[in-house]
mmCIF file of C-alpha atoms in Angstrom:
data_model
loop_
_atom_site.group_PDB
_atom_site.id
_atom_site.type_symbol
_atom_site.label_atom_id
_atom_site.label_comp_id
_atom_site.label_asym_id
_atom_site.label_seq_id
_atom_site.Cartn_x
_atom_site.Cartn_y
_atom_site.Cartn_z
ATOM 1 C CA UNK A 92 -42.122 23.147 16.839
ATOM 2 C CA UNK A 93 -40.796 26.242 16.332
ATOM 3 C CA UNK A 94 -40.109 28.105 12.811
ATOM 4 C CA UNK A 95 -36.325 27.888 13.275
ATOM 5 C CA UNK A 96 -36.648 24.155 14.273
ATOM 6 C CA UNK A 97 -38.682 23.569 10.973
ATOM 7 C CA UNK A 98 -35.668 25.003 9.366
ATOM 8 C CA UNK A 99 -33.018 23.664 11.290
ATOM 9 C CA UNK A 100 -34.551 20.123 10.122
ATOM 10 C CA UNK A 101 -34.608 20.386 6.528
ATOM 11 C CA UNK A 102 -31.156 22.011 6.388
ATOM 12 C CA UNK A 103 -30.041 18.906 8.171
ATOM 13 C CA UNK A 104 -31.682 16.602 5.757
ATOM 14 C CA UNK A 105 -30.425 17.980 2.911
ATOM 15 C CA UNK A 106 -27.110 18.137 4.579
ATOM 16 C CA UNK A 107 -27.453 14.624 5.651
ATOM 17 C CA UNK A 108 -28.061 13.440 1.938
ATOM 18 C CA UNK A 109 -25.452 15.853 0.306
ATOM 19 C CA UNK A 110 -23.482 13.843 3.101
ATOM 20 C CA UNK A 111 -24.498 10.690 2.022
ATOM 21 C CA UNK A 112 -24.522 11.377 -1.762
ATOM 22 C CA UNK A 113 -20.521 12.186 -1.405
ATOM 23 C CA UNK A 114 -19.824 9.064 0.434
ATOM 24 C CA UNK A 115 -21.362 7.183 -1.995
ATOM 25 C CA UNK A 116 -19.257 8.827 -4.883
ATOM 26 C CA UNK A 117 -16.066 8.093 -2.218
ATOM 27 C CA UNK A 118 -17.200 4.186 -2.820
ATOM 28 C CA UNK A 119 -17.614 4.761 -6.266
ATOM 29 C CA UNK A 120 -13.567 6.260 -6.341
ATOM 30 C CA UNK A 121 -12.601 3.454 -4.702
ATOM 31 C CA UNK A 122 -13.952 0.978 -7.280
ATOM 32 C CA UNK A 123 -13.020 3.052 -10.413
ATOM 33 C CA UNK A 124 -9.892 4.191 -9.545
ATOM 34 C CA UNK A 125 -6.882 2.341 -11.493
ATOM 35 C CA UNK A 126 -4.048 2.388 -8.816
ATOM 36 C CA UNK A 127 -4.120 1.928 -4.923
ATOM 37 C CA UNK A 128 -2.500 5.657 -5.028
ATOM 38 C CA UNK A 129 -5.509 7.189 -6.996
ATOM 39 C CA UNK A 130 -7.695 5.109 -4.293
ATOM 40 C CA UNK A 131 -6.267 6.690 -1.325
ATOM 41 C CA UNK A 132 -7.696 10.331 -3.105
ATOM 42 C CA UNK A 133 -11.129 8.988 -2.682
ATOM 43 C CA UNK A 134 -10.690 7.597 0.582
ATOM 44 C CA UNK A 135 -9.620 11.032 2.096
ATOM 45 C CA UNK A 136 -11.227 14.172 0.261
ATOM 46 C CA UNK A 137 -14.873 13.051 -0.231
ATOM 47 C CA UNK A 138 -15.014 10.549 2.114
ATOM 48 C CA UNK A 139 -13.662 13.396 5.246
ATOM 49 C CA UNK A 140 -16.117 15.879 3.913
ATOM 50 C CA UNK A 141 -19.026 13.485 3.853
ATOM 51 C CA UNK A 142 -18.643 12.268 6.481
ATOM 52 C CA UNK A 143 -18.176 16.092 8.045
ATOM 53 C CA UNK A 144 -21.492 17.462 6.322
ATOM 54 C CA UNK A 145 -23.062 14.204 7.784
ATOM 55 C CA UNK A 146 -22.324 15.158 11.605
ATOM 56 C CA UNK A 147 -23.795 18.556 10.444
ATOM 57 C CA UNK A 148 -26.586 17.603 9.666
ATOM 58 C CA UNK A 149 -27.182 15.255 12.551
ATOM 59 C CA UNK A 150 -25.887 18.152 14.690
ATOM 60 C CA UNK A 151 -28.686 20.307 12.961
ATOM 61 C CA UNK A 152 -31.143 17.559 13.724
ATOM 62 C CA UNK A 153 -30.266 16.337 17.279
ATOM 63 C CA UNK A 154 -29.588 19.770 19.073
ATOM 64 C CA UNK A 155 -29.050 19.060 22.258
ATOM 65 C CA UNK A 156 -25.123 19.995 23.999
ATOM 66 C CA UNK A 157 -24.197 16.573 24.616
ATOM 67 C CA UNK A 158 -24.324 14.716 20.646
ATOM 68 C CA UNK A 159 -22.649 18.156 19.965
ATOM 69 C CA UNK A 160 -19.682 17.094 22.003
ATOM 70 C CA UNK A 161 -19.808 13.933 20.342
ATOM 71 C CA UNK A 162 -19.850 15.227 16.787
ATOM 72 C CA UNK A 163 -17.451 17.405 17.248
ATOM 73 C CA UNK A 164 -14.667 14.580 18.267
ATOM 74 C CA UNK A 165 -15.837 12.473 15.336
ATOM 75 C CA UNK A 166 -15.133 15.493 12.936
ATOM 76 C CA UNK A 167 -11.838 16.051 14.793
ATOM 77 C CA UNK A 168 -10.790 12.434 14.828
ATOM 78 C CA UNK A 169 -11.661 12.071 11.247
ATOM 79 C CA UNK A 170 -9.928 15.060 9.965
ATOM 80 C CA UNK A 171 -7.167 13.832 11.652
ATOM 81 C CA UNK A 172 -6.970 9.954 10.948
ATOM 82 C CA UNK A 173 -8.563 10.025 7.600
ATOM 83 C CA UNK A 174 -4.863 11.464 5.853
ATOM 84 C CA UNK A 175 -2.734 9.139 8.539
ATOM 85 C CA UNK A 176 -4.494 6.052 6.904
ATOM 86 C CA UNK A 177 -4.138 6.888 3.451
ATOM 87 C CA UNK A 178 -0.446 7.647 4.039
ATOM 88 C CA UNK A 179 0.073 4.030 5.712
ATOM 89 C CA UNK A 180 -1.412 2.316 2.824
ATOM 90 C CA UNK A 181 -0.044 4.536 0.158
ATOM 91 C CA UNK A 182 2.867 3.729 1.589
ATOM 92 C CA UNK A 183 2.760 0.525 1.935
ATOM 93 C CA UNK A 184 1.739 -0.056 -1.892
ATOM 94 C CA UNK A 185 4.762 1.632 -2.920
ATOM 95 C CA UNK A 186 7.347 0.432 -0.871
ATOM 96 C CA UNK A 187 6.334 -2.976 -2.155
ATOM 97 C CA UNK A 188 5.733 -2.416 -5.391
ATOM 98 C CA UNK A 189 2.067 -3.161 -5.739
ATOM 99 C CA UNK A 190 1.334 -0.221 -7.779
ATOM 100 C CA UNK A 191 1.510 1.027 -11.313
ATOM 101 C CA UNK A 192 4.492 2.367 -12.494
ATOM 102 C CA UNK A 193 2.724 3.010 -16.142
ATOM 103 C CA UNK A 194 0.434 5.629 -14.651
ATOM 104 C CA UNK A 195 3.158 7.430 -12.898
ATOM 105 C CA UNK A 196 4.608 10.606 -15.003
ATOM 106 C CA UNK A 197 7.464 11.126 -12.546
ATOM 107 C CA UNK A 198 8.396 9.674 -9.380
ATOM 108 C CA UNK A 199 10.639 11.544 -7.215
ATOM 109 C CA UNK A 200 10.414 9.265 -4.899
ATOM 110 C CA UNK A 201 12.176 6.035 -6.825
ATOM 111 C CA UNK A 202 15.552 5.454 -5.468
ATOM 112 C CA UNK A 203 14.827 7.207 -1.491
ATOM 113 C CA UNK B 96 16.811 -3.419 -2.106
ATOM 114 C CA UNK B 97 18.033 -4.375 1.130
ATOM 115 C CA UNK B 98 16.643 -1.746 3.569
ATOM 116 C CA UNK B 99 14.797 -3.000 6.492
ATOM 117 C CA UNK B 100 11.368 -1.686 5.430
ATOM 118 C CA UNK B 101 10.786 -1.101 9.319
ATOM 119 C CA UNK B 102 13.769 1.427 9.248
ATOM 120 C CA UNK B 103 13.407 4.691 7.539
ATOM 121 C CA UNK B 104 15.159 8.424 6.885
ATOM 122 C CA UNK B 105 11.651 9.580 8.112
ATOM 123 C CA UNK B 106 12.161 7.381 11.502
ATOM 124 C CA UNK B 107 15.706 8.920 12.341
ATOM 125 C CA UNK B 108 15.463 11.781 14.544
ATOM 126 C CA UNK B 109 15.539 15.572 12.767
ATOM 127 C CA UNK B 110 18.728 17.059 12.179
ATOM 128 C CA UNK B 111 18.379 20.225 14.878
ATOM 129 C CA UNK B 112 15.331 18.719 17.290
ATOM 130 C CA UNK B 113 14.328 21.850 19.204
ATOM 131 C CA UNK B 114 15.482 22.181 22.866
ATOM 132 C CA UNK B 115 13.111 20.888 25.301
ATOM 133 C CA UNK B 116 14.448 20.967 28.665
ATOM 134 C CA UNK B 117 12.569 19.200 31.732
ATOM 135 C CA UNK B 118 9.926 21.942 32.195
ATOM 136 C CA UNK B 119 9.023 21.899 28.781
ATOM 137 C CA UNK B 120 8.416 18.624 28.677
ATOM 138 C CA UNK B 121 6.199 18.568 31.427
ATOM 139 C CA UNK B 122 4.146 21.218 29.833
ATOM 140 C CA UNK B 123 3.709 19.306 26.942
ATOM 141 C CA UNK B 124 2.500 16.569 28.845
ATOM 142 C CA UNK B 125 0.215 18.637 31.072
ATOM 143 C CA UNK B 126 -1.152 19.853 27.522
ATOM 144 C CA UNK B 127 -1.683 16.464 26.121
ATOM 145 C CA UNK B 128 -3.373 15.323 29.301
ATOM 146 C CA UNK B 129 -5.768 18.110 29.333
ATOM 147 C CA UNK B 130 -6.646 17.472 26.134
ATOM 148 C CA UNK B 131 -7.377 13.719 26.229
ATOM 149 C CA UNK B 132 -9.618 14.909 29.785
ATOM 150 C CA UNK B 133 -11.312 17.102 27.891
ATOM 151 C CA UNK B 134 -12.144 14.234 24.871
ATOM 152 C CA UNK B 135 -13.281 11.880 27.749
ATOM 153 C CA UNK B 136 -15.645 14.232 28.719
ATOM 154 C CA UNK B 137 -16.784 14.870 25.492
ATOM 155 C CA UNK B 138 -17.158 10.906 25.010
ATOM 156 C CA UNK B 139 -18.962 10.856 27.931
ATOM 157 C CA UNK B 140 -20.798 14.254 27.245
ATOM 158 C CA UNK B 141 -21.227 14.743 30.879
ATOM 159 C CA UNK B 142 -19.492 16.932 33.049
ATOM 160 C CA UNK B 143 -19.148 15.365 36.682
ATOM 161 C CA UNK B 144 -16.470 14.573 39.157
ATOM 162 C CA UNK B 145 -16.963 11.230 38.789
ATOM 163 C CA UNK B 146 -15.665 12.099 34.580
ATOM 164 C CA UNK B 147 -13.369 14.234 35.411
ATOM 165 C CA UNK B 148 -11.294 11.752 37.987
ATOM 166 C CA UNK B 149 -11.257 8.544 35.664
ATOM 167 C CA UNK B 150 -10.688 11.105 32.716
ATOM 168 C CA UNK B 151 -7.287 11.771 35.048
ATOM 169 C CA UNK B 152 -6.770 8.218 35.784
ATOM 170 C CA UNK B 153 -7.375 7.738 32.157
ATOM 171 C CA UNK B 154 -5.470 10.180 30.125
ATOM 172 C CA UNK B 155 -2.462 9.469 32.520
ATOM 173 C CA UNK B 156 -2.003 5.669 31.616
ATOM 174 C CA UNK B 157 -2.442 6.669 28.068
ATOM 175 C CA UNK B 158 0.877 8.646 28.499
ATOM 176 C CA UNK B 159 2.541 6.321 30.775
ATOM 177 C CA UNK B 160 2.029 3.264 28.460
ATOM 178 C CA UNK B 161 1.885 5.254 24.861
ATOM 179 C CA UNK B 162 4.432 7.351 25.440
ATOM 180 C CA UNK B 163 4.755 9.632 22.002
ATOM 181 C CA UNK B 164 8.405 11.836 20.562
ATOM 182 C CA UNK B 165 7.528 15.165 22.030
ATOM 183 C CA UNK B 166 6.180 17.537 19.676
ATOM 184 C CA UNK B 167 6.777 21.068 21.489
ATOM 185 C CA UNK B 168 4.892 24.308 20.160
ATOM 186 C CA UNK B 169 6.667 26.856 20.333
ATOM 187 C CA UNK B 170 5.351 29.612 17.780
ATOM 188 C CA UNK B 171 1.964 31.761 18.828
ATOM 189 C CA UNK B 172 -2.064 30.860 17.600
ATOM 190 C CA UNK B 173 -2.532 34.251 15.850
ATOM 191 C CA UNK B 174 -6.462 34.140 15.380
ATOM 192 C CA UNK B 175 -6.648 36.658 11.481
ATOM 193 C CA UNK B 176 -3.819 33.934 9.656
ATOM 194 C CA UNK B 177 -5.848 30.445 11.542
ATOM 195 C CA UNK B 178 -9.372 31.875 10.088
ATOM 196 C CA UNK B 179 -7.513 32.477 6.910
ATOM 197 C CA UNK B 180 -6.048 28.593 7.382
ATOM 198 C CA UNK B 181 -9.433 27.493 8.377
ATOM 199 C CA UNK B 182 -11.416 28.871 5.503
ATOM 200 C CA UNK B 183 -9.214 28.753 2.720
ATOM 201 C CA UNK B 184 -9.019 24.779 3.821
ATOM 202 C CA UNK B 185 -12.973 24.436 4.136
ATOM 203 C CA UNK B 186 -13.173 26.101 0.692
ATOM 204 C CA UNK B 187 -10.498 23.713 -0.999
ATOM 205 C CA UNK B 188 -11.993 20.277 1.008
ATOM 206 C CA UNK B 189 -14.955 21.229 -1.225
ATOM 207 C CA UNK B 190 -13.286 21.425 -4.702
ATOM 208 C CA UNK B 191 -11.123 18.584 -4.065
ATOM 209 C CA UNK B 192 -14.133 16.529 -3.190
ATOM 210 C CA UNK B 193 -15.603 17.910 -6.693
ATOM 211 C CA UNK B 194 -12.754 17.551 -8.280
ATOM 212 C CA UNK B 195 -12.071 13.468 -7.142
ATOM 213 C CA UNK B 196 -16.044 12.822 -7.647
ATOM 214 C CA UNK B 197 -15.710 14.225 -11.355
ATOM 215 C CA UNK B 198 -12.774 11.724 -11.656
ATOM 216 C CA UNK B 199 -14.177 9.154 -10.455
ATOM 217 C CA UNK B 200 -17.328 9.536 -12.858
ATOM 218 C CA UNK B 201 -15.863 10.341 -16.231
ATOM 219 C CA UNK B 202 -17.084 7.301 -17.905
ATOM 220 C CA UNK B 203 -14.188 5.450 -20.028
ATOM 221 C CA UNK B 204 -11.120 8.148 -17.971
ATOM 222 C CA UNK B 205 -8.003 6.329 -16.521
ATOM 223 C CA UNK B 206 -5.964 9.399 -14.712
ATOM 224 C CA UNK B 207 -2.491 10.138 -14.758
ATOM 225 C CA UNK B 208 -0.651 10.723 -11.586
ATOM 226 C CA UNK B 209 3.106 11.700 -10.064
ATOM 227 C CA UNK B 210 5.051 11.700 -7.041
ATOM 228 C CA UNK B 211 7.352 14.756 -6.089
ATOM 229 C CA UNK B 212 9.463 15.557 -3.808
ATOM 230 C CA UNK B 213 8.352 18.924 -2.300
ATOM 231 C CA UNK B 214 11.223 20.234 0.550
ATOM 232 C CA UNK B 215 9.589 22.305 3.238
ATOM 233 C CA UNK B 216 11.389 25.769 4.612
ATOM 234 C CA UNK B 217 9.919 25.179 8.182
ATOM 235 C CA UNK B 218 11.733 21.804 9.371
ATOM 236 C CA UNK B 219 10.046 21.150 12.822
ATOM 237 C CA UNK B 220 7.861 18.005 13.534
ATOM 238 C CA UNK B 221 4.948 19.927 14.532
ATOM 239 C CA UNK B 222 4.538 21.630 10.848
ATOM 240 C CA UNK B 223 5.643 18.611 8.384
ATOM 241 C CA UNK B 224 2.545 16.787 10.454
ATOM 242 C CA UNK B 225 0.250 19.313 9.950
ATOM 243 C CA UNK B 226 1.217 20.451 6.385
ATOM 244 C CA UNK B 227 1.290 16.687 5.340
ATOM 245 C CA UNK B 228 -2.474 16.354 7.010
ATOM 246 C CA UNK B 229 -3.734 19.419 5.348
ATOM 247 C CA UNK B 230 -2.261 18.496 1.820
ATOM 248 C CA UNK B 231 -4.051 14.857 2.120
ATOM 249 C CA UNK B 232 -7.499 17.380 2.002
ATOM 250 C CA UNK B 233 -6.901 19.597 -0.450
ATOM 251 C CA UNK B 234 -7.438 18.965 -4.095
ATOM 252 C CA UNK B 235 -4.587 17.119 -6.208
ATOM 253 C CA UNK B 236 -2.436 15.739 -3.454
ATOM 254 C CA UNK B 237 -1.776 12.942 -0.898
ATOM 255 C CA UNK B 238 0.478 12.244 1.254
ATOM 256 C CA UNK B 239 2.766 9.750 0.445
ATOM 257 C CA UNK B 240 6.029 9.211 2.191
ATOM 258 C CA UNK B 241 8.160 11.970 4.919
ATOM 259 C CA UNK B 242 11.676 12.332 5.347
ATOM 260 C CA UNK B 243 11.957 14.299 7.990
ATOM 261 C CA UNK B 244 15.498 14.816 8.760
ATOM 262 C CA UNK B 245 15.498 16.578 5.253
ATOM 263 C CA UNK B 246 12.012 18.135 6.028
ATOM 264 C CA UNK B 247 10.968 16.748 2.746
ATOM 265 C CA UNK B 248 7.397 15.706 1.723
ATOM 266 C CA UNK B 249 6.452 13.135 -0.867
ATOM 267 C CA UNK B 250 3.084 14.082 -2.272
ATOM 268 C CA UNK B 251 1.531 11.762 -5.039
ATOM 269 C CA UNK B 252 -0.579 14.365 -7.261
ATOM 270 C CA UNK B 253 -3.993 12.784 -8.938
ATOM 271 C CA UNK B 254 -5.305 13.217 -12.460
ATOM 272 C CA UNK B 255 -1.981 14.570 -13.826
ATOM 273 C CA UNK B 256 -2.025 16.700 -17.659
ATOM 274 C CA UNK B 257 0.905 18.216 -17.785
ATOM 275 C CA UNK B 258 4.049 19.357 -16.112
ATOM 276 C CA UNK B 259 1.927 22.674 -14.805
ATOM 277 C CA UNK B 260 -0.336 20.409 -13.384
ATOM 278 C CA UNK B 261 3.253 19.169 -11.375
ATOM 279 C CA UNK B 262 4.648 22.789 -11.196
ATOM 280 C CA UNK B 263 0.795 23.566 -9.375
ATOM 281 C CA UNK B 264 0.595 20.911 -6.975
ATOM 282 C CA UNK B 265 4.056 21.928 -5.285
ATOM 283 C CA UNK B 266 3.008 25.625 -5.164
ATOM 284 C CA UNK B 267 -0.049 24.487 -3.663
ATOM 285 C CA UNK B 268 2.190 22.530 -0.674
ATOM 286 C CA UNK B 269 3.988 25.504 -0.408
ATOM 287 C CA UNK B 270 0.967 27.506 -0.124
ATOM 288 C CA UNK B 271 -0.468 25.163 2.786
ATOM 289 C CA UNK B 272 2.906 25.271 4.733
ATOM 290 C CA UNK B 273 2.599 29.209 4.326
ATOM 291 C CA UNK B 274 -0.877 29.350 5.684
ATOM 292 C CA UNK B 275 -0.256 26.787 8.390
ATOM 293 C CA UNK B 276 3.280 28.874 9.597
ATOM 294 C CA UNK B 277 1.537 32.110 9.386
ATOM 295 C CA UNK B 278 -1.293 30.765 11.574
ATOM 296 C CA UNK B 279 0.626 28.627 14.411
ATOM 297 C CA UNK B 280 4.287 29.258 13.561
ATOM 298 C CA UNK B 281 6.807 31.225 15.658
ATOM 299 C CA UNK B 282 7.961 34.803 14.146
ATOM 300 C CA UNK B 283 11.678 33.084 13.319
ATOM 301 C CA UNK B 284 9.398 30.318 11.529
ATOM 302 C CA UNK B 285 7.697 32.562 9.594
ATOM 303 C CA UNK B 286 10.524 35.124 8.383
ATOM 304 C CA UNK B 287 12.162 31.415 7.332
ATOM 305 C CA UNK B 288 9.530 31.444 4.860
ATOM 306 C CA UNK B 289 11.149 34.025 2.750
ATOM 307 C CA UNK B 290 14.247 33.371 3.729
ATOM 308 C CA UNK B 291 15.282 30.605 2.224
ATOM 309 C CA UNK B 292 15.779 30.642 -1.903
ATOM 310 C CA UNK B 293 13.730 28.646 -4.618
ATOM 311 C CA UNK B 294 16.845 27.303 -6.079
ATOM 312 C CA UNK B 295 18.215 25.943 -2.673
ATOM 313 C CA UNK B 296 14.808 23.760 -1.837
ATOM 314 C CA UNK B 297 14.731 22.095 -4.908
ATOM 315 C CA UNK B 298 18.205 21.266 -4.755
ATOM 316 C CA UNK B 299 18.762 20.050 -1.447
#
């Protein structure tokens, strides 16, 4: 194996468990997190960017044109579902009611 | 209340829906269909005839049967202001995943949050989707509800301190639309964004 292949597969490693490591601190959000609202932050920014630095590193790893074409319309797809989803259920939550009011410090929204 | 939950402002159409005559909208078409070709392809990470015919056959029913509100585009791609749009967004993906890990770890922390109303200066389809994407990935804000007659985003901000913290998320919007305009927007769409006063999009 070459010297930039030696390379090339430790960056992905470390990208893969970076990748990994954020995903798990997504979970964690989602857990932790007092309101369905505050969950839908953890299911989008750490989650999309794990989940990005995970095809990375796979791309890093697997090197070959095809799994490249792959990755790439798994990052594009989740990039562009992830913040779809999290709107649906944020807005489901609030249009009935199932979240708390107590934690809000304005709502410009009440009354739309 | 009484409203049919399956009805909303953000379902009605927009208030001055751009002109698309026939041709147009068999561009867009042509556009969509060339792009769902060109993901079966990638899915099948092959390039052959054999692809390339069902990807046809393919992307074709998925028009006919899910037929979608045409979204035209009708500014430029203007490559300085979309690497601008594509870094600045890479940069901020990262601190908002910092910034929503350190939340989630503070031992003992129960944030604060907020929803505003944040009116957009650039009222067309195509750039309340993308801004209200973008501001989903960037740190502090989600997307919560659209009215898009209005051109009006709700954004729910995380981990709220104070009234800057407010005043900062709906800058940041701003910012995003700004970036996204300058990037994909046409030149009417992007002198809009100085056009139109402070005072008159908060007040709408």
């Amino acid at each position: 194996m070459t010297a930039v292949g030696v390379v090339a597969d430790w960056v992905g490693g470390l990208l893969l468990l970076a990748g990994a490591l954020l995903s798990l601190v997504a979970g964690i959000g989602l857990v932790r997190f007092p309101d369905t609202l505050d969950r839908m932050h953890a299911a989008t920014k750490p989650q999309v960017l794990g989940v990005l630095l995970l095809l990375v590193g796979l791309a890093l790893r697997l090197r070959t044109g095809a799994d490249l074409g792959m990755l790439a319309l798994v990052a594009i797809f989740q990039l562009s579902t992830a913040p779809v989803a999290a709107q649906m259920i944020g807005r489901a939550a609030y249009r009935s009611g199932r979240i708390d009011r107590s934690l809000l410090d304005v709502d410009e929204l009440a009354g739309r | 209340m009484t409203r049919d939950p399956a009805r909303s402002p953000a379902d009605e159409p927009a208030a001055d829906p751009p002109t698309v005559g026939r041709g147009g909208r068999r561009r867009d078409q042509a556009v969509a269909l060339g792009w769902l070709v060109a993901a079966w392809l990638l899915l099948w990470g092959d390039v052959s005839w054999a692809n390339l015919l069902t990807g046809l056959v393919v992307g074709a029913a998925v028009l006919f049967f899910f037929p979608l509100p045409p979204v035209t585009f009708g500014g430029r791609l203007r490559p300085g202001p979309l690497l601008v749009l594509a870094g600045t967004f890479a940069g901020e993906l990262v601190s908002a995943s910092v910034h929503v890990a350190a939340v989630a770890l503070r031992p003992g922390y129960r944030p604060r949050g907020g929803i505003i109303a944040v009116p957009l200066r650039v009222r067309t389809d195509l750039n309340l989707a993308l801004t209200a994407e973008v501001i989903s990935l960037v740190p502090g804000t989600l997307i919560l509800d659209i009215d898009r007659a209005r051109g009006v985003l709700y954004v729910h901000v995380l981990d709220v301190r104070g009234p800057e913290d407010l005043a900062g998320s709906r800058d940041r919007v701003l910012a995003v639309e700004r970036r996204i305009v300058r990037a994909v927007g046409s030149p009417t769409e992007v002198r809009q964004l100085d056009l139109e006063p402070v005072e008159r999009r908060n007040h709408p």
